[in-house]
Coordinates of N, CA and C in Angstrom, one line a residue:
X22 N -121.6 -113.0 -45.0 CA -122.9 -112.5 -44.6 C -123.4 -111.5 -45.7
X23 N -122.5 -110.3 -46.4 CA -122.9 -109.5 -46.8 C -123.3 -110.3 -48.7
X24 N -122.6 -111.5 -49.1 CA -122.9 -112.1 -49.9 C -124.3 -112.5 -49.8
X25 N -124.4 -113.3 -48.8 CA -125.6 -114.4 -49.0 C -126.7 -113.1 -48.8
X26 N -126.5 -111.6 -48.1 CA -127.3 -110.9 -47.9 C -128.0 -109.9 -49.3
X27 N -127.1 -110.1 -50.2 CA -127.3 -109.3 -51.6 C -128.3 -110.7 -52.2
X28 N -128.0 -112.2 -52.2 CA -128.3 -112.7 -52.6 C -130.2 -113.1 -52.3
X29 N -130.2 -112.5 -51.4 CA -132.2 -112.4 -50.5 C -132.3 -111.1 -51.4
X30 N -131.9 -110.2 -51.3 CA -132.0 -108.8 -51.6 C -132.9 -108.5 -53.2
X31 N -132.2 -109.6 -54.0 CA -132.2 -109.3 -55.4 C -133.5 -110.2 -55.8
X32 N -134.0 -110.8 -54.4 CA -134.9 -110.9 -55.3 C -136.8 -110.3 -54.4
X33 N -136.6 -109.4 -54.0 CA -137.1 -108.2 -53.7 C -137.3 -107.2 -54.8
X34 N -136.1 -106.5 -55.4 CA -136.0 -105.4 -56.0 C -135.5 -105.6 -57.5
X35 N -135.4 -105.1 -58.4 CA -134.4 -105.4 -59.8 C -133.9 -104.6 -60.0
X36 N -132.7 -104.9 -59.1 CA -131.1 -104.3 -59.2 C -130.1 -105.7 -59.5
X37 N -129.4 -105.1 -60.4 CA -128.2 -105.6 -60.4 C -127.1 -106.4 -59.3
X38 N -126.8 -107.4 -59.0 CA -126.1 -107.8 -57.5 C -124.6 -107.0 -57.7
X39 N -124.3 -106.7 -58.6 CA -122.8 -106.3 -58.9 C -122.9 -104.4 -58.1
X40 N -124.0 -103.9 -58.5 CA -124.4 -102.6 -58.3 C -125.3 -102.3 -56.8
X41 N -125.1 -103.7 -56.0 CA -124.9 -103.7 -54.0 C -124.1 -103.8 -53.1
X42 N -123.4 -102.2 -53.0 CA -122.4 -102.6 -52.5 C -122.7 -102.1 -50.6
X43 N -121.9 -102.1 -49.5 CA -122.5 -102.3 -48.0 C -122.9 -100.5 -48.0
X44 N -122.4 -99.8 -49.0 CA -123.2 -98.3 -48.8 C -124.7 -98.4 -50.0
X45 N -124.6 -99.0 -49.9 CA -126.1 -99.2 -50.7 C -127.3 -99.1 -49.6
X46 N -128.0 -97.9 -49.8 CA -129.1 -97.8 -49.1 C -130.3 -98.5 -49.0
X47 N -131.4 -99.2 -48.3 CA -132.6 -99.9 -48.8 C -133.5 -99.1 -49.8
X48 N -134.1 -97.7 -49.2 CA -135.1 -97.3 -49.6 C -134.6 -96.5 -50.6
X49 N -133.4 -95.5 -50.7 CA -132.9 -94.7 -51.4 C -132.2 -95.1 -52.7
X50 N -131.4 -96.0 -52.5 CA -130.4 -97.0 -53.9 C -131.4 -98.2 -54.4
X51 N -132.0 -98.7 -53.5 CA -132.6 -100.4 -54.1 C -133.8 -100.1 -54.1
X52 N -134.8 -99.4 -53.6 CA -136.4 -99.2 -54.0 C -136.9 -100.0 -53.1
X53 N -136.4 -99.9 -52.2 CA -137.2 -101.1 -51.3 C -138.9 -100.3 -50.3
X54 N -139.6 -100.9 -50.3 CA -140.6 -100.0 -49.8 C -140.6 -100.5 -48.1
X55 N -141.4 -100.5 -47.4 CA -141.3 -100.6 -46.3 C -142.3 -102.2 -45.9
X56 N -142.7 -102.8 -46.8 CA -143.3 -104.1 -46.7 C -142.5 -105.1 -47.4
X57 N -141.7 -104.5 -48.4 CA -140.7 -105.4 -49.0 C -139.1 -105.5 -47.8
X58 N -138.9 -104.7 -46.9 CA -138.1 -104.5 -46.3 C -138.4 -105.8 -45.3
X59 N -140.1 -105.5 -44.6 CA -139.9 -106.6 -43.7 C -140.0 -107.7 -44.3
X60 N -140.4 -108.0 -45.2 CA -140.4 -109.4 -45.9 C -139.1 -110.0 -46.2
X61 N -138.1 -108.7 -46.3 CA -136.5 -109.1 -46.6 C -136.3 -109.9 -45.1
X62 N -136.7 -109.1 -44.1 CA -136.5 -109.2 -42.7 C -137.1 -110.6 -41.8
X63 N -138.0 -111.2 -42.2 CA -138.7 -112.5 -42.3 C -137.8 -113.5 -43.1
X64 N -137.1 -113.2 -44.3 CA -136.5 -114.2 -44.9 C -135.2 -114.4 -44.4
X65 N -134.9 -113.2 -43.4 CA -133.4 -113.1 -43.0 C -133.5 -114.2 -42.0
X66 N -135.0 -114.0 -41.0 CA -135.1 -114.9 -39.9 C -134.7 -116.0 -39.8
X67 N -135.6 -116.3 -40.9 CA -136.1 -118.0 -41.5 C -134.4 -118.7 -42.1
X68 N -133.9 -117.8 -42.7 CA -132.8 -118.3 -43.3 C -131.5 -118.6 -42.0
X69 N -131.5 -117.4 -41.3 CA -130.3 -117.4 -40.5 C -130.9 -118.3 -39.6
X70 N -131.8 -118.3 -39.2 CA -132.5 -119.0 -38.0 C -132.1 -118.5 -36.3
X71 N -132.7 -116.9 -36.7 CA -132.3 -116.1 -36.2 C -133.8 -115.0 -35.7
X72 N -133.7 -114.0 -34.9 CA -135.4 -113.5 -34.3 C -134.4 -111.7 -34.6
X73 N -134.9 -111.1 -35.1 CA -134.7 -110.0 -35.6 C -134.9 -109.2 -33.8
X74 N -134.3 -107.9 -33.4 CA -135.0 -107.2 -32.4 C -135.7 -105.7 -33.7
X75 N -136.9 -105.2 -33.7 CA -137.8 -104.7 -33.6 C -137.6 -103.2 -33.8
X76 N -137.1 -103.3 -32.5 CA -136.3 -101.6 -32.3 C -134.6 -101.3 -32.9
X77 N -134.1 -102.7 -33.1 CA -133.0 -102.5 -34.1 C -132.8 -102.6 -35.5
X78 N -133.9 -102.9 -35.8 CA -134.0 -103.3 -37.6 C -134.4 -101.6 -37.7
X79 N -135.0 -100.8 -37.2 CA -135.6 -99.7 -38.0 C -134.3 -98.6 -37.9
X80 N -133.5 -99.2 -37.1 CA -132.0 -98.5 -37.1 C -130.9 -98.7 -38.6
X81 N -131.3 -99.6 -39.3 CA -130.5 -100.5 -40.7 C -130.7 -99.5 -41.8
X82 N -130.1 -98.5 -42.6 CA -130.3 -98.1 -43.7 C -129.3 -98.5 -44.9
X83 N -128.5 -99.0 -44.3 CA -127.8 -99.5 -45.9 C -127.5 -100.9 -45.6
X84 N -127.6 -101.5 -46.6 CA -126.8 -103.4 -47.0 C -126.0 -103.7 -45.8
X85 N -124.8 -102.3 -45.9 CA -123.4 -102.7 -44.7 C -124.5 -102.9 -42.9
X86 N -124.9 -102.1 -43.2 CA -125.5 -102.2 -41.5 C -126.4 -103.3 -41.2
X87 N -127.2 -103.6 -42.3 CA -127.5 -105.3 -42.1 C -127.0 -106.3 -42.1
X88 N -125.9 -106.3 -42.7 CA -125.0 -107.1 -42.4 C -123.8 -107.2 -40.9
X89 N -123.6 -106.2 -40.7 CA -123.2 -105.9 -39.5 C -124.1 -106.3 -38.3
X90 N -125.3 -106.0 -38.5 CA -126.8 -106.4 -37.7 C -126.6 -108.1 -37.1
X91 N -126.7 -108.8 -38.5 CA -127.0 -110.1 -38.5 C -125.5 -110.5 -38.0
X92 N -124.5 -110.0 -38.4 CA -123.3 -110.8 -37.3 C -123.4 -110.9 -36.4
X93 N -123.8 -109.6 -35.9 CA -123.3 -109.0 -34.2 C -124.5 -110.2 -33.2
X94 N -125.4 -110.9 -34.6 CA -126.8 -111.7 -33.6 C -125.6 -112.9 -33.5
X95 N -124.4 -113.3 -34.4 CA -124.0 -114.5 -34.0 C -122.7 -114.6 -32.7
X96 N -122.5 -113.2 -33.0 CA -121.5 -113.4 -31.6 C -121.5 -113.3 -30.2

């Protein structure tokens, strides 16, 4: 997950994939602004084929916790 998650990521922002690691922050390490965030959040949808909850995404600050996020939707 946290692969294919760097791999959406990079192309949002121009960071390096080697230099995202799960303590990598969105807003603080990767520049992410808050419309690039949900657009990350839309392609996670579409990709996982999965419905984000709303009140849980604004809980996500680093790589590791979205990744953690999108597992916990498959178990």
């Amino acid at each position: 997950m946290f692969e294919k998650l760097k791999e959406l990521i990079i192309n949002y922002v121009e960071v390096d994939p080697e230099n995202i690691s799960p303590e990598s922050r969105f807003i603080e390490d990767l520049g992410f602004n808050s419309y690039d965030f949900m657009s990350l959040l839309g392609d996670l949808e579409m990709e996982f084929d999965i419905m984000v909850d709303e009140n849980e995404v604004v809980k996500l600050r680093t790589v590791g916790d979205a990744a953690n996020y999108l597992e916990s939707l498959y178990q």
